[in-house]
Every structure is written in structure tokens, then in C-alpha cells.
Short mmCIF file of C-alpha atoms and ligand atoms in Angstrom, two decimals:
data_model
loop_
_atom_site.label_atom_id
_atom_site.label_comp_id
_atom_site.label_asym_id
_atom_site.label_seq_id
_atom_site.Cartn_x
_atom_site.Cartn_y
_atom_site.Cartn_z
CA MET A 1 134.47 41.56 115.89
CA GLU A 2 135.35 38.48 117.90
CA GLN A 3 132.95 37.41 120.64
CA TYR A 4 132.52 34.40 122.88
CA VAL A 5 129.23 32.54 122.83
CA ILE A 6 128.63 30.41 125.87
CA LYS A 7 125.96 27.96 126.92
CA GLY A 8 126.24 27.62 130.67
CA GLY A 9 125.48 24.76 132.97
CA ASN A 10 128.29 22.24 132.46
CA PRO A 11 130.53 21.67 135.47
CA LEU A 12 134.17 22.06 134.38
CA VAL A 13 136.04 18.80 134.81
CA GLY A 14 139.59 17.78 133.94
CA ASP A 15 143.18 19.06 133.81
CA VAL A 16 144.42 22.38 132.49
CA GLU A 17 148.04 23.32 131.74
CA ILE A 18 148.90 26.80 133.02
CA ALA A 19 151.02 29.13 130.85
CA GLY A 20 153.91 31.36 131.91
CA ALA A 21 153.16 34.53 133.86
CA LYS A 22 152.39 37.56 131.68
CA ASN A 23 153.30 39.97 134.46
CA ALA A 24 156.71 38.33 134.88
CA ALA A 25 157.45 38.01 131.16
CA LEU A 26 156.87 41.72 130.44
CA PRO A 27 159.59 43.02 132.79
CA VAL A 28 161.91 40.12 131.95
CA PHE A 29 161.71 41.13 128.26
CA ALA A 30 162.66 44.68 129.23
CA ALA A 31 165.48 43.44 131.46
CA ALA A 32 166.77 41.35 128.54
CA ALA A 33 167.53 44.65 126.80
CA MET A 34 170.11 45.43 129.51
CA THR A 35 172.73 43.13 127.97
CA ASP A 36 174.32 43.22 124.50
CA GLU A 37 174.44 39.43 124.56
CA THR A 38 171.71 37.07 123.41
CA VAL A 39 169.02 36.02 125.87
CA TYR A 40 166.58 33.14 125.42
CA ILE A 41 163.34 33.36 127.38
CA ASP A 42 161.18 30.26 127.63
CA ASN A 43 157.68 29.55 129.01
CA ILE A 44 156.30 32.87 127.77
CA PRO A 45 152.52 32.94 127.36
CA ASP A 46 151.20 33.42 123.82
CA VAL A 47 149.00 36.44 124.61
CA ARG A 48 148.56 39.85 122.97
CA ASP A 49 150.48 41.85 125.59
CA MET A 50 153.62 39.87 124.73
CA ASP A 51 153.32 40.82 121.04
CA VAL A 52 152.88 44.51 121.87
CA MET A 53 155.89 44.56 124.20
CA LEU A 54 158.13 42.72 121.73
CA GLU A 55 157.02 45.00 118.86
CA ALA A 56 157.81 48.04 121.03
CA MET A 57 161.26 46.65 121.74
CA ALA A 58 161.86 45.84 118.06
CA SER A 59 161.04 49.48 117.24
CA THR A 60 164.14 50.52 119.22
CA GLY A 61 166.43 48.19 117.27
CA VAL A 62 166.26 45.18 119.60
CA THR A 63 166.37 41.89 117.68
CA VAL A 64 163.41 39.72 118.61
CA LYS A 65 162.98 36.23 117.17
CA ARG A 66 160.28 33.76 118.09
CA VAL A 67 162.00 30.39 118.54
CA ASN A 68 158.60 28.78 119.01
CA ARG A 69 155.21 29.74 120.44
CA HIS A 70 156.58 29.93 123.99
CA LYS A 71 160.23 30.84 123.52
CA VAL A 72 161.82 34.03 122.28
CA LEU A 73 165.36 35.18 121.50
CA ILE A 74 166.21 38.76 122.40
CA ASN A 75 169.40 40.56 121.44
CA ALA A 76 169.75 44.23 122.32
CA GLY A 77 173.28 44.67 120.93
CA ASN A 78 172.09 47.09 118.25
CA ILE A 79 169.66 49.43 119.98
CA HIS A 80 169.53 52.69 118.00
CA ASN A 81 166.64 54.45 119.64
CA LEU A 82 165.94 55.02 123.34
CA THR A 83 162.52 56.57 122.73
CA VAL A 84 159.62 54.13 122.86
CA GLU A 85 156.54 55.63 121.25
CA HIS A 86 155.03 52.46 119.80
CA GLU A 87 151.25 53.01 119.59
CA GLY A 88 150.44 49.73 121.38
CA CYS A 89 152.29 50.84 124.54
CA LYS A 90 149.39 53.10 125.42
CA LYS A 91 147.28 49.97 125.84
CA ILE A 92 149.57 47.90 128.05
CA ARG A 93 151.15 48.54 131.42
CA GLY A 94 154.39 46.63 131.04
CA SER A 95 155.90 49.00 128.47
CA TYR A 96 157.05 51.24 131.32
CA TYR A 97 159.58 48.61 132.29
CA LEU A 98 161.67 49.81 129.35
CA LEU A 99 162.24 52.99 131.39
CA GLY A 100 164.08 51.21 134.20
CA ALA A 101 165.92 48.91 131.77
CA PHE A 102 167.13 51.63 129.36
CA LEU A 103 167.88 54.10 132.14
CA GLY A 104 169.97 51.44 133.93
CA LYS A 105 171.94 50.43 130.86
CA TYR A 106 172.06 53.62 128.74
CA LYS A 107 171.37 56.26 131.43
CA GLN A 108 168.60 57.56 129.21
CA ALA A 109 165.05 56.53 128.34
CA GLU A 110 161.86 58.04 126.95
CA VAL A 111 158.75 55.93 127.10
CA VAL A 112 155.16 56.80 126.32
CA LEU A 113 152.99 56.96 129.46
CA PRO A 114 151.64 53.44 129.86
CA GLY A 115 148.04 52.28 129.60
CA GLY A 116 146.65 48.97 130.81
CA CYS A 117 143.25 48.26 132.25
CA ASP A 118 141.17 51.20 133.42
CA ILE A 119 140.92 50.13 137.06
CA GLY A 120 142.03 53.27 138.85
CA SER A 121 144.42 56.21 138.56
CA ARG A 122 147.59 54.05 138.30
CA ALA A 123 150.11 56.73 139.29
CA VAL A 124 153.83 56.47 138.45
CA ASP A 125 155.12 58.77 141.22
CA GLN A 126 157.00 55.97 143.02
CA HIS A 127 158.81 54.97 139.82
CA ILE A 128 159.86 58.58 139.33
CA LYS A 129 160.85 58.98 142.98
CA GLY A 130 163.10 55.91 142.71
CA PHE A 131 164.77 57.02 139.46
CA ARG A 132 165.40 60.48 140.91
CA ALA A 133 166.91 58.98 144.06
CA LEU A 134 169.39 57.16 141.79
CA GLY A 135 170.39 60.51 140.30
CA ALA A 136 168.21 60.73 137.18
CA GLU A 137 166.33 63.77 135.99
CA VAL A 138 162.79 62.77 135.18
CA ILE A 139 160.11 64.82 133.44
CA ILE A 140 156.78 64.08 131.80
CA GLU A 141 156.47 65.89 128.47
CA HIS A 142 154.33 65.39 125.34
CA GLY A 143 152.91 62.15 126.76
CA LEU A 144 156.36 60.67 127.41
CA ILE A 145 158.16 59.93 130.66
CA LYS A 146 161.72 61.11 130.03
CA ALA A 147 164.58 60.03 132.30
CA ARG A 148 168.23 60.89 131.90
CA ALA A 149 171.34 60.74 134.11
CA GLU A 150 175.05 61.46 133.79
CA ARG A 151 175.69 58.63 136.24
CA LEU A 152 173.38 56.54 138.37
CA ARG A 153 174.45 56.17 142.00
CA GLY A 154 173.12 53.64 144.48
CA SER A 155 170.73 55.08 147.04
CA HIS A 156 168.45 54.23 149.98
CA ILE A 157 164.86 54.40 148.74
CA TYR A 158 161.67 54.01 150.77
CA MET A 159 158.58 53.30 148.64
CA ASP A 160 155.58 55.23 150.01
CA LYS A 161 153.23 52.76 148.35
CA VAL A 162 153.75 49.03 147.78
CA SER A 163 153.97 48.89 143.99
CA VAL A 164 154.89 45.95 141.79
CA GLY A 165 155.75 48.19 138.84
CA ALA A 166 157.85 50.69 140.82
CA THR A 167 159.73 47.96 142.71
CA ILE A 168 160.71 46.20 139.47
CA ASN A 169 161.50 49.39 137.55
CA VAL A 170 163.74 50.85 140.24
CA MET A 171 165.39 47.46 140.84
CA MET A 172 166.26 47.25 137.13
CA ALA A 173 167.74 50.76 137.01
CA ALA A 174 169.73 50.12 140.20
CA THR A 175 171.18 46.89 138.76
CA MET A 176 173.61 48.98 136.71
CA ALA A 177 174.01 51.94 139.12
CA GLU A 178 177.27 52.54 140.98
CA GLY A 179 177.34 51.06 144.49
CA LEU A 180 174.61 49.79 146.77
CA THR A 181 170.89 50.51 146.45
CA ILE A 182 168.47 49.54 149.21
CA ILE A 183 164.77 49.62 148.34
CA GLU A 184 162.40 49.42 151.32
CA ASN A 185 158.68 48.64 151.43
CA CYS A 186 159.00 46.62 148.23
CA ALA A 187 156.33 44.58 146.50
CA LYS A 188 156.86 40.85 147.21
CA GLU A 189 154.93 39.34 144.29
CA PRO A 190 156.38 36.19 142.69
CA HIS A 191 157.04 38.14 139.50
CA VAL A 192 159.27 40.61 141.40
CA VAL A 193 161.32 37.59 142.48
CA ASP A 194 161.30 36.21 138.93
CA VAL A 195 162.75 39.42 137.48
CA ALA A 196 165.45 39.48 140.19
CA ASN A 197 166.30 35.83 139.45
CA PHE A 198 166.48 36.59 135.74
CA LEU A 199 168.78 39.58 136.28
CA ASN A 200 170.97 37.56 138.67
CA SER A 201 171.26 34.87 136.00
CA CYS A 202 172.66 37.64 133.74
CA GLY A 203 175.27 38.57 136.36
CA ALA A 204 173.37 41.10 138.50
CA ASN A 205 173.78 41.19 142.28
CA ILE A 206 170.28 41.45 143.76
CA LYS A 207 169.39 40.10 147.20
CA GLY A 208 166.14 40.04 149.17
CA ALA A 209 163.58 39.98 146.35
CA GLY A 210 160.40 38.50 147.81
CA THR A 211 160.93 40.36 151.11
CA ASP A 212 160.23 43.97 152.11
CA VAL A 213 163.81 45.03 151.47
CA ILE A 214 165.78 44.50 148.26
CA ARG A 215 169.55 45.17 148.19
CA ILE A 216 171.19 45.71 144.83
CA ARG A 217 174.92 46.02 144.34
CA GLY A 218 175.38 47.62 140.92
CA VAL A 219 177.38 45.83 138.24
CA GLU A 220 179.01 47.29 135.12
CA ARG A 221 177.66 44.81 132.63
CA LEU A 222 175.23 41.96 132.26
CA HIS A 223 175.64 38.87 130.10
CA GLY A 224 173.37 36.57 128.11
CA THR A 225 171.35 33.76 129.67
CA GLU A 226 168.59 31.21 129.13
CA TYR A 227 165.63 31.58 131.46
CA ALA A 228 162.15 30.12 131.94
CA ILE A 229 159.32 32.33 133.24
CA ILE A 230 157.34 31.20 136.31
CA PRO A 231 153.77 29.90 135.88
CA ASP A 232 150.96 32.46 135.88
CA GLN A 233 149.31 32.35 139.28
CA ILE A 234 146.42 34.53 138.13
CA GLU A 235 145.58 32.26 135.19
CA ALA A 236 145.79 29.30 137.60
CA GLY A 237 143.60 31.06 140.17
CA THR A 238 141.05 31.89 137.47
CA PHE A 239 140.65 28.20 136.56
CA MET A 240 140.50 27.26 140.26
CA PHE A 241 137.61 29.66 140.70
CA ALA A 242 136.03 28.40 137.46
CA ALA A 243 135.87 24.98 139.15
CA ALA A 244 134.20 26.51 142.22
CA VAL A 245 131.65 28.54 140.26
CA THR A 246 130.61 25.70 137.90
CA LYS A 247 130.54 23.06 140.69
CA GLY A 248 133.36 21.28 138.90
CA ASP A 249 136.55 19.33 139.51
CA VAL A 250 139.60 20.96 137.92
CA THR A 251 143.32 20.28 138.31
CA VAL A 252 145.61 23.17 137.38
CA LYS A 253 148.98 21.82 136.25
CA ASN A 254 152.43 23.43 136.00
CA VAL A 255 151.82 25.78 138.95
CA ILE A 256 153.75 26.74 142.08
CA PRO A 257 151.22 26.01 144.87
CA LYS A 258 153.01 28.39 147.28
CA HIS A 259 152.13 31.32 144.97
CA LEU A 260 148.45 30.40 145.26
CA GLU A 261 148.14 30.13 149.05
CA SER A 262 145.72 33.04 149.52
CA VAL A 263 143.52 31.78 146.68
CA THR A 264 143.55 28.25 148.09
CA ALA A 265 142.69 29.56 151.57
CA LYS A 266 139.61 31.39 150.27
CA LEU A 267 138.43 28.39 148.23
CA LEU A 268 138.65 26.22 151.37
CA GLU A 269 136.79 28.89 153.34
CA ILE A 270 133.87 28.87 150.89
CA GLY A 271 133.57 25.09 151.03
CA CYS A 272 135.68 23.71 148.16
CA GLU A 273 138.06 20.79 148.55
CA VAL A 274 141.62 21.63 147.52
CA GLU A 275 144.40 19.07 147.06
CA GLU A 276 147.97 20.19 146.45
CA ALA A 277 150.83 18.23 144.91
CA ASP A 278 154.32 19.39 143.82
CA ASP A 279 153.27 21.33 140.73
CA CYS A 280 149.50 21.00 140.54
CA ILE A 281 146.38 21.83 142.53
CA ARG A 282 142.99 20.12 142.30
CA VAL A 283 139.82 22.01 143.22
CA VAL A 284 136.57 20.12 143.76
CA ALA A 285 133.34 21.99 144.41
CA ALA A 286 131.00 19.28 145.66
CA LYS A 287 129.13 21.32 148.30
CA PRO A 288 127.11 24.56 148.01
CA LEU A 289 129.42 27.58 148.31
CA ALA A 290 129.54 29.44 151.64
CA HIS A 291 129.74 33.23 152.10
CA THR A 292 132.86 35.02 153.39
CA GLN A 293 134.74 38.33 153.50
CA VAL A 294 137.76 39.22 151.39
CA ARG A 295 140.09 42.22 151.19
CA THR A 296 142.58 42.51 148.34
CA LEU A 297 146.15 43.25 149.40
CA PRO A 298 149.66 43.16 147.97
CA TYR A 299 151.24 39.67 147.97
CA PRO A 300 151.02 37.47 150.01
CA GLY A 301 147.52 38.91 150.53
CA PHE A 302 144.59 38.04 148.30
CA PRO A 303 145.45 39.40 144.81
CA THR A 304 143.49 42.27 143.33
CA ASP A 305 143.73 40.42 140.00
CA MET A 306 141.57 37.64 141.52
CA GLN A 307 138.95 39.97 143.03
CA PRO A 308 136.39 39.72 140.17
CA GLN A 309 136.65 35.91 140.06
CA MET A 310 136.11 35.78 143.84
CA THR A 311 133.05 38.06 143.61
CA VAL A 312 131.53 35.92 140.85
CA ALA A 313 131.85 32.87 143.15
CA LEU A 314 130.49 34.64 146.22
CA ALA A 315 127.48 35.92 144.29
CA LEU A 316 126.39 32.26 144.07
CA ALA A 317 127.18 31.50 147.75
CA LYS A 318 124.53 31.24 150.44
CA GLY A 319 124.31 34.41 152.56
CA THR A 320 125.93 37.83 152.42
CA SER A 321 129.59 38.33 151.52
CA ILE A 322 131.73 41.45 151.47
CA VAL A 323 134.62 42.06 149.09
CA THR A 324 136.85 45.08 149.71
CA GLU A 325 139.22 46.30 147.01
CA SER A 326 142.15 48.06 148.62
CA VAL A 327 144.71 48.18 145.78
CA PHE A 328 142.90 49.99 142.92
CA GLU A 329 140.08 52.56 143.17
CA ASN A 330 137.92 51.47 140.28
CA ARG A 331 137.89 47.73 139.98
CA PHE A 332 134.19 46.85 140.14
CA LYS A 333 133.16 47.84 136.60
CA TYR A 334 132.26 44.25 135.76
CA VAL A 335 129.58 44.27 138.51
CA ASP A 336 127.02 46.02 136.26
CA GLU A 337 127.33 43.13 133.81
CA LEU A 338 127.08 40.54 136.59
CA VAL A 339 123.87 42.20 137.77
CA ARG A 340 122.49 41.77 134.22
CA MET A 341 123.09 38.04 134.70
CA GLY A 342 121.05 38.06 137.90
CA GLY A 343 123.80 38.71 140.47
CA ASP A 344 122.75 40.67 143.57
CA VAL A 345 125.83 42.85 144.14
CA LYS A 346 125.95 46.47 145.30
CA VAL A 347 129.14 48.53 145.22
CA GLU A 348 129.43 51.06 148.04
CA GLY A 349 131.98 53.85 148.25
CA GLY A 350 133.74 52.54 145.13
CA ASP A 351 135.77 49.98 147.06
CA THR A 352 133.29 47.61 148.72
CA ALA A 353 130.96 45.08 147.15
CA ILE A 354 128.05 43.82 149.24
CA ILE A 355 127.02 40.50 147.77
CA ASP A 356 123.79 38.63 148.49
CA GLY A 357 124.14 35.15 147.03
CA VAL A 358 121.58 34.07 144.41
CA GLU A 359 120.67 30.51 143.35
CA LYS A 360 121.81 30.94 139.76
CA TYR A 361 122.94 33.30 137.02
CA THR A 362 121.03 33.63 133.76
CA GLY A 363 122.73 34.07 130.39
CA ALA A 364 122.85 37.60 128.91
CA SER A 365 124.68 39.77 126.38
CA ILE A 366 127.60 41.23 128.27
CA THR A 367 130.52 43.52 127.54
CA VAL A 368 133.97 42.93 129.01
CA PRO A 369 135.24 46.03 130.84
CA ASP A 370 138.82 44.89 131.58
CA LEU A 371 141.07 41.83 131.58
CA ARG A 372 140.31 40.11 134.90
CA GLY A 373 136.72 41.37 135.09
CA GLY A 374 136.25 39.83 131.65
CA ALA A 375 137.61 36.43 132.67
CA ALA A 376 135.33 36.48 135.71
CA LEU A 377 132.26 37.27 133.58
CA VAL A 378 133.08 34.33 131.29
CA ILE A 379 133.15 32.08 134.36
CA ALA A 380 129.76 33.46 135.43
CA ALA A 381 128.40 32.73 131.93
CA LEU A 382 129.72 29.15 132.16
CA ALA A 383 127.63 28.66 135.30
CA ALA A 384 124.57 30.51 133.98
CA GLU A 385 121.31 29.05 132.76
CA GLY A 386 121.07 29.58 128.99
CA CYS A 387 123.28 31.35 126.47
CA SER A 388 125.50 34.41 126.87
CA ILE A 389 127.26 36.52 124.26
CA VAL A 390 130.45 38.14 125.50
CA ASP A 391 131.72 41.24 123.65
CA ASN A 392 135.04 43.06 123.81
CA ILE A 393 137.04 39.88 124.38
CA LYS A 394 140.23 41.59 123.22
CA TYR A 395 140.82 42.42 126.88
CA ILE A 396 140.76 38.74 127.82
CA GLN A 397 143.06 37.87 124.93
CA ARG A 398 145.62 40.31 126.34
CA GLY A 399 146.28 38.00 129.27
CA TYR A 400 144.87 34.48 128.78
CA GLU A 401 146.37 32.06 126.26
CA ASP A 402 143.76 29.98 124.37
CA PHE A 403 141.19 30.79 127.06
CA HIS A 404 138.16 29.36 125.25
CA ILE A 405 140.08 26.29 124.05
CA LYS A 406 141.28 25.46 127.56
CA LEU A 407 137.69 25.86 128.79
CA GLN A 408 136.37 23.63 125.96
CA ASN A 409 138.85 20.95 127.01
CA LEU A 410 137.31 21.09 130.49
CA GLY A 411 133.86 20.47 129.01
CA ALA A 412 132.62 24.06 128.63
CA GLN A 413 130.28 24.95 125.79
CA ILE A 414 132.08 28.06 124.56
CA GLU A 415 133.13 29.19 121.11
CA MET A 416 134.85 32.22 119.65
CA VAL A 417 132.70 33.63 116.84
CA GLU A 418 132.82 36.59 114.47
CA THR A 419 129.39 36.90 112.86
CA ASP A 420 125.72 36.70 113.82
CA LYS A 421 125.51 33.62 111.62
CA ASP A 422 128.13 31.90 113.82
CA VAL A 423 126.06 32.80 116.89
CA GLN A 424 122.95 31.26 115.31
CA LYS A 425 124.92 28.12 114.41
CA PHE A 426 126.15 27.82 118.00
CA ARG A 427 122.62 28.19 119.37
CA LEU A 428 121.33 25.48 117.04
CA LYS A 429 124.19 23.19 118.02
CA VAL A 430 123.77 23.53 121.79
CA GLY A 431 119.95 23.45 121.65
C1 UD1 B 1 150.72 45.23 138.37
C2 UD1 B 1 150.03 44.24 137.47
C3 UD1 B 1 148.53 44.24 137.70
C4 UD1 B 1 148.22 44.04 139.18
C5 UD1 B 1 149.01 45.01 140.04
C6 UD1 B 1 148.84 44.73 141.53
C7 UD1 B 1 151.48 44.25 135.52
C8 UD1 B 1 151.67 44.60 134.09
N1 UD1 B 1 150.31 44.61 136.10
O1 UD1 B 1 150.24 46.52 138.00
O2 UD1 B 1 147.96 43.19 136.93
O3 UD1 B 1 146.84 44.26 139.39
O4 UD1 B 1 150.40 44.93 139.74
O5 UD1 B 1 149.21 43.43 141.83
O6 UD1 B 1 152.33 43.62 136.15
N2 UD1 B 1 150.82 53.29 142.73
C9 UD1 B 1 151.12 54.59 143.08
N3 UD1 B 1 152.28 55.14 142.62
C10 UD1 B 1 153.14 54.46 141.81
C11 UD1 B 1 152.83 53.13 141.46
C12 UD1 B 1 151.65 52.56 141.94
O7 UD1 B 1 150.37 55.23 143.81
O8 UD1 B 1 154.15 55.02 141.41
C13 UD1 B 1 149.57 52.68 143.20
C14 UD1 B 1 148.62 52.29 142.06
O9 UD1 B 1 147.82 53.38 141.65
C15 UD1 B 1 147.81 51.19 142.72
C16 UD1 B 1 148.83 50.51 143.65
O10 UD1 B 1 149.88 51.44 143.83
O11 UD1 B 1 146.78 51.73 143.49
C17 UD1 B 1 149.42 49.22 143.14
O12 UD1 B 1 149.94 49.43 141.85
P1 UD1 B 1 151.13 48.56 141.26
O13 UD1 B 1 151.49 47.47 142.21
O14 UD1 B 1 152.19 49.49 140.80
O15 UD1 B 1 150.45 47.90 139.99
P2 UD1 B 1 151.00 47.83 138.52
O16 UD1 B 1 152.47 47.57 138.53
O17 UD1 B 1 150.46 48.95 137.72
#
């Protein structure tokens, strides 16, 4: 089984190229199945979730061809199956976007209930509410969400909860509904905007993505396009925090600084220097880190996907910090592992971490509990005294392209290994 071995202590220094956003690419793939014409999607990250989604789509008859590592051709002209039961879909979240896409285009879809990281209950009631408002019948049966409609008609939908997934799914279905759909209390994440831009480039009529209210005038058909996915703000934020935690100097390149404002604000607050240019951000951590308070919120608030990385930084900051998780109920699983590395963090009421900063982490054997928690633990290990062995890295590979290689290029002592012998070799090498 693959593991990372890490010898901590080196400040990360240098430039890192950020890949395309996983959470934008997944729904854009699904949306590409809404036209019979060929679509080229560029700047996709080479991570496991992409493979699972594309395999799931291929199982329905969609033609998927890798043009190169970061570009894919999708042609959905020959779909023969509107039931998506691909085994891998139980492990990823994005597979549920095929519901909105197929329902919009074919007025019928059956998709296995999605998985993804175990970070809370992850309900789908708002997706179902939106599909029903458009005129679909929706049931959950034998582990599948089944949606079907004679016709989809535009509707006025108020989301009771701000949800990225529900906003995108309902927006996709409404793209090919008759008449006007207005979705209120929408998620405003950059990837919601990216999916709307993609659909508009295929001939859709979507206005307001990125605000609270999205207006969609249904169209009868969509056409082919070429589209490049936006940069991944969570990958970028992870490297920005890696600079802070290892007292480094890292420039993240190929980013949209506007998408990272809340992350930048918190890094400044804890004492880092942050310099922005057109498409890159430099983070320098020259001073000891200062304590602060953070609450995760939907965009443009501080992202829940950056909460573990923030906690790992604050656990090395002078004084007491408080991190409140307000998006998911169960997103502090990684804290047990951080405590094994010497972190002084207590989780109260499931949603609040009370953090008393310590001078240093110490290397340990740790197990990754989920994608972002895993990335945060790797950062902690990079700052720790001594060696760490990180298990269960398949979670990290779901969302970070070449994570250990990018870290090596910044001066980290990290390797991906498979056997105990490899671990021994690494220990001998790093001394
Ligand atoms: C997406 C991201 C995930 C990120 C999250 C929040 C993908 C593949 N995943 O997940 O990385 O952490 O956005 O930015 O893009 N909710 C309901 N009912 C619903 C839908 C959601 O109650 O019908 C709740 C969820 O349980 C959660 C909150 O709303 O508490 C936010 O969830 P949502 O924004 O939908 O997250 P995902 O789309 O699952």
C-alpha cells in the first residue's frame, strides 16, 4: 500500500504551478454530456476523482478520450444508458452531477447515491427539491436516486441551505427546461460560476452565477465547445498554508487571487506576508505565527475545505485560537492524528476546535481520514521534528495532482513508498 514518508524541518521555498479545479471539472464533465457535439475540456487536474467520473460516464456510452494529461475530449452523442451504477461513484461526490445533466437533456436519470469524504451527513434534499420544482418525479430506491419527467418547466426555487452541489445540479437541469428558472440563495463558489460559463459557451442562457440569484432561460439544445477549467483555489490555499506552517516562502502560480481573498486575509492576520500579482501569490512566513479565530462559511467566506490546513497552522501559533466549522458536522477527524504529533487541540460540540499553540510538532505514524484533513496532516509532518509515515494517502490522491512531487520541488523531504524496505531506505538517506 502506498504511503508517504516525510522528514520534517525544511522550510518550503520556491514556485508551484497550481492545477485545474477538481470541483469545477467534475460538474463540467457532467455538463458536457448535455450536448451531442464534441466538447474539449482543458486544464483538468490529473487526480483520481477525474478518472472515476470519466469511467462512470464511459459506462453510459459517452465517448471519453484523453488528448493529453490535462485535456479530455467528451462526446455524448451515443449515450445508451441513463443509469449510472459504476462502483467508483460511491466513493466520489461529483457523480451526482450526472443527475442534473441527464435529467436536463434526457428528462431521465438514475445515479447511485454519491459518496465522497465522510465529513458529515451530506444530504441531497435540496437537489431533490429543485428537480421536483422543475416538474420531475424523484425517488430513492435500491441505492439509486431516480429522477424522471415528461417535461421540465422553469420554476422559482428557493434553496433552504446554501449548497454548491444543489445549486449546480439544479442549474444544469434548468438549462434545458422550458422557460425561466430563478434559483435563490445559491452557492457563489468560483466553480459554480465556472460551470455556468461552460454551459453558456455551449449555448445556454444563464445569468447571475456568482451572486445569490441565478436566472436560467431554458434552451432546446446545446452545442460543442472548447473550455479551460479555472485553477484550483483549494490546492493553491493548501500550498499557501504549507508556506506558513514550514516558515517558508512559496509562490503559487496560475491562480486567480480574487478566489483566494479569505485565505489571504487569514494568512495576513496570523503574521505572514502576502504579495499578489495578476496570476500568482507569494506567501512568506518570516515571523512567528499569531493566534486568531476562524469560522468556515460558504464562499466568499473562509472555505471549509481549508479548515484543516488553517488548524494545522494555528496549532503552531502563539496563544489560543478557535476554529468553528459551520458547513459540515464532522470535519475534525484529522485532529486525533494531529494530537499524536504533539498538537494541543480539543474539539468541543463537534464543531469547534480550541487550539493552544505548541512550539513544534513531532513526527509520528499517522492515518489520513479524508482528503483535506490528509493534506493538512502532510503539511504538519513537513514542519515536524523527525520522520512521519502517512497511511491511507489514496484520499489525498483523489484531489491533489503530484502532491509529493510538487512538495519535493519546494525542498520538502517526502517520498511515496510501498514497502517497509523503502521506508528504511528513506530513513537512511535523510539521516
Ligand atoms: C462541495 C465540494 C466540497 C466542499 C463543499 C462546500 C465537490 C465535489 N465537493 O461539496 O469539497 O467542501 O462543496 O464548499 O464539489 N446540504 C443539505 N442538503 C442538500 C445539499 C447540501 O443539507 O441537498 C448541506 C450539506 O450537508 C452541508 C452543506 O449543505 O452541510 C454544504 O454542502 P454542499 O455545498 O452541497 O457541498 P457538496 O456539494 O457536497
